[in-house]
PDB file of C-alpha atoms in Angstrom:
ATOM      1  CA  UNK A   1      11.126 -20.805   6.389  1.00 50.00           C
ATOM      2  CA  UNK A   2      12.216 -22.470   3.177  1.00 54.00           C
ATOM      3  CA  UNK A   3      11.226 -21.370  -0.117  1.00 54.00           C
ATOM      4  CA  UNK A   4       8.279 -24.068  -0.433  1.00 50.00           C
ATOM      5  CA  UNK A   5       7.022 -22.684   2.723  1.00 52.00           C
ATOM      6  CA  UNK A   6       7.430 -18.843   2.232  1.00 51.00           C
ATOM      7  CA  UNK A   7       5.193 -19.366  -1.398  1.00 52.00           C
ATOM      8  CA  UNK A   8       2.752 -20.930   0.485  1.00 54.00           C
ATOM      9  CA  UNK A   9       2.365 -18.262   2.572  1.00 55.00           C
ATOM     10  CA  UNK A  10       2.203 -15.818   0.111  1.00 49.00           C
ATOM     11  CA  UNK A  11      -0.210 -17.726  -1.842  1.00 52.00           C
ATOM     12  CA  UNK A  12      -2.199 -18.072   1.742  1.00 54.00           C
ATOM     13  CA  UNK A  13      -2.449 -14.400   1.972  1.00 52.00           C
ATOM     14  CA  UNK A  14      -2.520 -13.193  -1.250  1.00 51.00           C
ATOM     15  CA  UNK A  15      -6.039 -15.190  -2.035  1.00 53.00           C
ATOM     16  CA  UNK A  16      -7.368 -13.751   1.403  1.00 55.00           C
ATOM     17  CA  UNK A  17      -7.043 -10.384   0.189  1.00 53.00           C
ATOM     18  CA  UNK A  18      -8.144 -11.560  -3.400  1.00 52.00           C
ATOM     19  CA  UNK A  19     -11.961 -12.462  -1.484  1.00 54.00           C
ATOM     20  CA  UNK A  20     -12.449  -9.286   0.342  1.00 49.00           C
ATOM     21  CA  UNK A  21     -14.807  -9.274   3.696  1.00 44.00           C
ATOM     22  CA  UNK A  22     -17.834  -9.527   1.825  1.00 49.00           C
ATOM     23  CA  UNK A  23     -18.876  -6.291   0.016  1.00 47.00           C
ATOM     24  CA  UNK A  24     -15.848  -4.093   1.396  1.00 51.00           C
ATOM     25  CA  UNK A  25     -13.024  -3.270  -0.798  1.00 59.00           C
ATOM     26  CA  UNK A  26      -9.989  -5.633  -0.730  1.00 89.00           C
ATOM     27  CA  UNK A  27      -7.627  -2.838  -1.092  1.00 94.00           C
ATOM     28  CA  UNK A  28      -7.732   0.955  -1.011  1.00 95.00           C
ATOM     29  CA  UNK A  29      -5.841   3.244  -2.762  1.00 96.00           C
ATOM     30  CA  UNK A  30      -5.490   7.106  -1.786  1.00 96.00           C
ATOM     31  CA  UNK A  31      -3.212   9.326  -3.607  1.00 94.00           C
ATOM     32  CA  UNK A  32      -2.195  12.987  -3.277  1.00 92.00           C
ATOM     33  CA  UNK A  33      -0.706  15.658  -4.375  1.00 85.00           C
ATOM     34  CA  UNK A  34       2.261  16.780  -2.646  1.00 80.00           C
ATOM     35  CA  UNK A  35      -0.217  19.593  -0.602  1.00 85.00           C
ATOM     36  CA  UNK A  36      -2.144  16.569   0.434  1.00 90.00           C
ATOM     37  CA  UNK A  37      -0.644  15.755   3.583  1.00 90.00           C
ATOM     38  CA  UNK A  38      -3.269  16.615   5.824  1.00 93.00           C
ATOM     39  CA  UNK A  39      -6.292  14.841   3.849  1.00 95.00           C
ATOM     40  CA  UNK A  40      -4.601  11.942   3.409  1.00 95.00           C
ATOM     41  CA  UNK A  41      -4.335  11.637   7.285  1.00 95.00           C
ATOM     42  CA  UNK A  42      -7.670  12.521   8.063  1.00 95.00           C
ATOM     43  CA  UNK A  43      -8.696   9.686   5.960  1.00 96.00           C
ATOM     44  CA  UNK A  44      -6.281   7.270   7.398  1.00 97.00           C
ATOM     45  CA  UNK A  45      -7.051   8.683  10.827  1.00 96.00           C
ATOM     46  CA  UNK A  46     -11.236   7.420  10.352  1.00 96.00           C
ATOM     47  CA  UNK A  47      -9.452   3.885   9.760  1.00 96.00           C
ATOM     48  CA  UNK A  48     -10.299   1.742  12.567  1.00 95.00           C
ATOM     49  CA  UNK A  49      -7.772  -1.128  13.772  1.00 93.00           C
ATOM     50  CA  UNK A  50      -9.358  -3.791  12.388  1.00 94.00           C
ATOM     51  CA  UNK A  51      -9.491  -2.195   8.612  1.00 95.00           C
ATOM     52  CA  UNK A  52     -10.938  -4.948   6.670  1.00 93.00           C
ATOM     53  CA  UNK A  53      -8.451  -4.097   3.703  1.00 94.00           C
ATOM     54  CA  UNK A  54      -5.305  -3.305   2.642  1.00 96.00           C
ATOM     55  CA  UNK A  55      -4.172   0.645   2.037  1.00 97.00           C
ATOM     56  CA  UNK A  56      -1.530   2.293  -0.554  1.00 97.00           C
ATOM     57  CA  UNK A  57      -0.628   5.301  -0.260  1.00 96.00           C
ATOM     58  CA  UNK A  58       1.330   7.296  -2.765  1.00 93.00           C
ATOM     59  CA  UNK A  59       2.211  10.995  -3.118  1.00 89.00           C
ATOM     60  CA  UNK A  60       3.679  13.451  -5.150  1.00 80.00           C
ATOM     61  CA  UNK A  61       6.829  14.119  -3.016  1.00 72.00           C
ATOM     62  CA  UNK A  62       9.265  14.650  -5.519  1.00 64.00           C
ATOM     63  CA  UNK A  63      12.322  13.515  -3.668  1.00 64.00           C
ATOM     64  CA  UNK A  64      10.850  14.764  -0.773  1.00 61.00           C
ATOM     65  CA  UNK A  65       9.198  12.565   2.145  1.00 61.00           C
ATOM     66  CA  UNK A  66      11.760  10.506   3.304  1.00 77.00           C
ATOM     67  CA  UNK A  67       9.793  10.525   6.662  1.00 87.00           C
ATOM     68  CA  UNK A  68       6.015  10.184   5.613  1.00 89.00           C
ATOM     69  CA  UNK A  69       6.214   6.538   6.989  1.00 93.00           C
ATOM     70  CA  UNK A  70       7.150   8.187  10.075  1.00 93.00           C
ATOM     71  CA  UNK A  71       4.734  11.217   9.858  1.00 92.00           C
ATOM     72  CA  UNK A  72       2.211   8.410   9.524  1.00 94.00           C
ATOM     73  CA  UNK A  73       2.793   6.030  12.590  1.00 95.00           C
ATOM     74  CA  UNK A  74       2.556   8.931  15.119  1.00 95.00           C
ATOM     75  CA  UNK A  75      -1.017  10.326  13.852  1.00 95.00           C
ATOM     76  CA  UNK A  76      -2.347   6.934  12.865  1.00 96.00           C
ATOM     77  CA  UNK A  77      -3.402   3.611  14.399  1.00 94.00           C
ATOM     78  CA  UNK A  78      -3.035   0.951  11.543  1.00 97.00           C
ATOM     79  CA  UNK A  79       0.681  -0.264  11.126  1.00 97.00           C
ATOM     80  CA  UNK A  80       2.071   1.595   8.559  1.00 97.00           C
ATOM     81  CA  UNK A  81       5.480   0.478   6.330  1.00 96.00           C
ATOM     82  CA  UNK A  82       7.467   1.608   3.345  1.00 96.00           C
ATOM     83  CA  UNK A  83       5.771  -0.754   0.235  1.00 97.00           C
ATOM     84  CA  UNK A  84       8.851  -3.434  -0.894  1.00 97.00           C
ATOM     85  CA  UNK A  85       8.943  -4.651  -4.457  1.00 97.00           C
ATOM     86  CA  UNK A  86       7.349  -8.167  -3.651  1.00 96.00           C
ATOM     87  CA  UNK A  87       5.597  -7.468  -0.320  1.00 95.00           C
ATOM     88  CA  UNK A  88       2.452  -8.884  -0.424  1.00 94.00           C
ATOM     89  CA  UNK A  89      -0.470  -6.259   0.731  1.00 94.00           C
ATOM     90  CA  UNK A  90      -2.035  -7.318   3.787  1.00 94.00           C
ATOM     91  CA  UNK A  91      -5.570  -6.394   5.353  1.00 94.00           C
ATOM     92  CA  UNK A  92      -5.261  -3.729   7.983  1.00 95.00           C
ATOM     93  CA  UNK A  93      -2.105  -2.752   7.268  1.00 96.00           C
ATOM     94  CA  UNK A  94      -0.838   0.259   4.983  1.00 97.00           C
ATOM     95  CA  UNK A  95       1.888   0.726   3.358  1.00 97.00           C
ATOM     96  CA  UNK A  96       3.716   4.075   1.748  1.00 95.00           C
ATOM     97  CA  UNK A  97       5.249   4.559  -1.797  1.00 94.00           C
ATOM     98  CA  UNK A  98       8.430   5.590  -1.482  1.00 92.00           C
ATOM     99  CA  UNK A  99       9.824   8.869  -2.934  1.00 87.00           C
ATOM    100  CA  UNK A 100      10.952   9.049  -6.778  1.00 86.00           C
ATOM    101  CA  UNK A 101       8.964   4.932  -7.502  1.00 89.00           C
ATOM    102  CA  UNK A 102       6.286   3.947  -9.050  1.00 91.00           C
ATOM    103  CA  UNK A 103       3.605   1.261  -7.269  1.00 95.00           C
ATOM    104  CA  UNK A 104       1.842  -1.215  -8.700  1.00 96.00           C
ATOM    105  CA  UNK A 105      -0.042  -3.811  -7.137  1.00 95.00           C
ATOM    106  CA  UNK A 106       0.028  -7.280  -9.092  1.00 94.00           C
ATOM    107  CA  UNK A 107      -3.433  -9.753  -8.908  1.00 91.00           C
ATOM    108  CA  UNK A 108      -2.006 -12.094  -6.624  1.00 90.00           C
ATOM    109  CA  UNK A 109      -1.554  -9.477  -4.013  1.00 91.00           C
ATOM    110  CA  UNK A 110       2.021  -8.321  -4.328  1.00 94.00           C
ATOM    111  CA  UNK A 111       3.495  -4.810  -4.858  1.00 96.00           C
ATOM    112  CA  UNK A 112       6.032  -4.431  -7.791  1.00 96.00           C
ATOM    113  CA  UNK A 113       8.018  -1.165  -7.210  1.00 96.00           C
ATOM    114  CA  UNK A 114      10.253   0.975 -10.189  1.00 93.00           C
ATOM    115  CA  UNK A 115      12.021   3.897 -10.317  1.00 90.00           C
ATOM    116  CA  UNK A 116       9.116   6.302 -11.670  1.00 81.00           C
ATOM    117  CA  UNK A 117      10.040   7.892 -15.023  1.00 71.00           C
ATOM    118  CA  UNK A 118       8.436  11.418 -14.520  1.00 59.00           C
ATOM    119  CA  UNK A 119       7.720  11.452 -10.488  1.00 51.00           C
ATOM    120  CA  UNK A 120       6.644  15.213 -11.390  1.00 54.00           C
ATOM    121  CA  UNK A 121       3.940  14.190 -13.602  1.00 58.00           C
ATOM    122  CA  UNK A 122       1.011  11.759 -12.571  1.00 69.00           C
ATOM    123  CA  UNK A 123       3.025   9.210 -13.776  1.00 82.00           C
ATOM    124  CA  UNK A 124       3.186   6.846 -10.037  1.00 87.00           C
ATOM    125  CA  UNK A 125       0.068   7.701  -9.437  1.00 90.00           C
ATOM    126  CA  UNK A 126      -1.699   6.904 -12.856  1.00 91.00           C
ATOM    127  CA  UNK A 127       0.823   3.119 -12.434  1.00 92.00           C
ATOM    128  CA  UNK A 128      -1.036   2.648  -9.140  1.00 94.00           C
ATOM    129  CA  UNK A 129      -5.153   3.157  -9.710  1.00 94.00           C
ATOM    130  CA  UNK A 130      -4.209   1.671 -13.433  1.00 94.00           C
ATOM    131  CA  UNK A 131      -2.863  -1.617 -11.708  1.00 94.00           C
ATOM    132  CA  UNK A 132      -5.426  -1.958  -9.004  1.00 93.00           C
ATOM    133  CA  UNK A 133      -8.018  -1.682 -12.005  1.00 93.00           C
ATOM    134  CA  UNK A 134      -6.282  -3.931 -13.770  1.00 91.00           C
ATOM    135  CA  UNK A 135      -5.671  -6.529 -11.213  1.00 87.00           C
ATOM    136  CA  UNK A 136      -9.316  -5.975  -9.075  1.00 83.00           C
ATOM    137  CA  UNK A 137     -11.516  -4.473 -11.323  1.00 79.00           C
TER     138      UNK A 137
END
């Protein structure tokens, strides 16, 4: 794809999630601490396929939890990824903040990613719910 092409994708599927399936949530957000392994999953678990939204995850790992993503995809049915800086979210899919970064999810859709200043602290996870307010309301 060329570049005109690839922004008109993102575009594409960055205003999809931006409408939401009628009243549902666009995107949903579930944090942890780093004991919160097992809640998380059960959550994830009452997902069905067809999730009408897209899911972040992030945990206090420390630099711990190099295979959540992995964790994840055998005790889960929706696709599950490491978040990219500039992935755009998509519905039904969920994707993992990785150890020792801090996620935030832009309004048109897209995750921006940073090393996380205090990844003890509630730092990433206070960046995430601050920037889905922010960007969703």
């Amino acid at each position: 794809m060329d570049d005109v092409s690839d922004q008109r994708d993102v575009s594409r599927r960055a205003a999809s999630l931006r409408q939401g399936a009628g009243t549902g949530p666009v995107v949903v957000a579930l944090v942890a601490s780093a004991g919160g392994l097992g809640a998380v999953t059960s959550v994830l678990k009452a997902f069905p396929v067809d999730f009408p939204a897209a899911v972040v995850v992030a945990q206090h790992l420390g630099g711990h939890g190099s295979a959540l993503v992995e964790v994840f995809q055998r005790r889960i049915e929706l696709p599950v990824d490491w978040a990219t800086d500039g992935m755009v979210l998509e519905r039904g899919r969920v994707v993992v903040a990785p150890p020792m970064t801090a996620l935030e999810v832009l309004p048109d859709g897209t995750v921006s990613l940073s090393p996380a200043a205090n990844s003890a602290g509630s730092g990433p996870l206070d960046a995430l719910l601050g920037s889905l307010a922010d960007s969703f309301g």
